[in-house]
């Protein structure tokens, strides 16, 4: 995938109606400090189009980034921020579930998990939500550069075991610092927008 053009096109708050898009959508879900904006920026080849924040939990909207006029990256609100009120947490949950339920163009969901730690209860709930809506999430194990290479397989196994993932679930270790894992993600994205003729080859 070669990124030629990206733009933040639509921002939806809790009362906003989701846009009726015609391009394939790829959604990004994850805890508020898991590196979601850093992943999206790395994929878009931009330093700061997706807004990163030193204050976790700041993304309280659903952000649609138009990529190459081929697809949308849909950045879902980060969940699990401990200092957020229960009512705000419930709002984020409703927004995410509403999107999963109503999007007519959602083709793939990336669930981001910090490779350094076992998935949290919120991560397990999110994984189950995504599956219950009929999607088969790809796990992106972020912050790969924070662990030793020798630990990677052990941590990937921990993620799979804790989430009780389906046997063929894809887990891609990723580093926003080194961009390791980006090409694997690009291959998945390319397959989404390939024509039927290309997919048969």
mmCIF file of N, CA and C in Angstrom, residues 13 29 44 66 133 154:
data_model
loop_
_atom_site.group_PDB
_atom_site.id
_atom_site.type_symbol
_atom_site.label_atom_id
_atom_site.label_comp_id
_atom_site.label_asym_id
_atom_site.label_seq_id
_atom_site.Cartn_x
_atom_site.Cartn_y
_atom_site.Cartn_z
ATOM 1 N N UNK A 13 -19.636 12.799 17.374
ATOM 2 C CA UNK A 13 -19.764 12.772 18.821
ATOM 3 C C UNK A 13 -20.887 11.846 19.249
ATOM 4 N N UNK A 29 -9.872 -0.254 17.464
ATOM 5 C CA UNK A 29 -10.383 -0.220 18.833
ATOM 6 C C UNK A 29 -9.242 -0.549 19.782
ATOM 7 N N UNK A 44 -0.730 5.798 8.057
ATOM 8 C CA UNK A 44 -1.024 6.877 7.107
ATOM 9 C C UNK A 44 0.232 7.625 6.677
ATOM 10 N N UNK A 66 -10.179 9.488 5.569
ATOM 11 C CA UNK A 66 -10.281 8.979 4.197
ATOM 12 C C UNK A 66 -8.869 8.725 3.678
ATOM 13 N N UNK A 133 -20.742 -9.127 17.158
ATOM 14 C CA UNK A 133 -21.316 -8.351 16.053
ATOM 15 C C UNK A 133 -20.953 -8.950 14.690
ATOM 16 N N UNK A 154 6.063 -15.502 23.706
ATOM 17 C CA UNK A 154 5.411 -15.734 24.998
ATOM 18 C C UNK A 154 4.278 -14.739 25.216
#
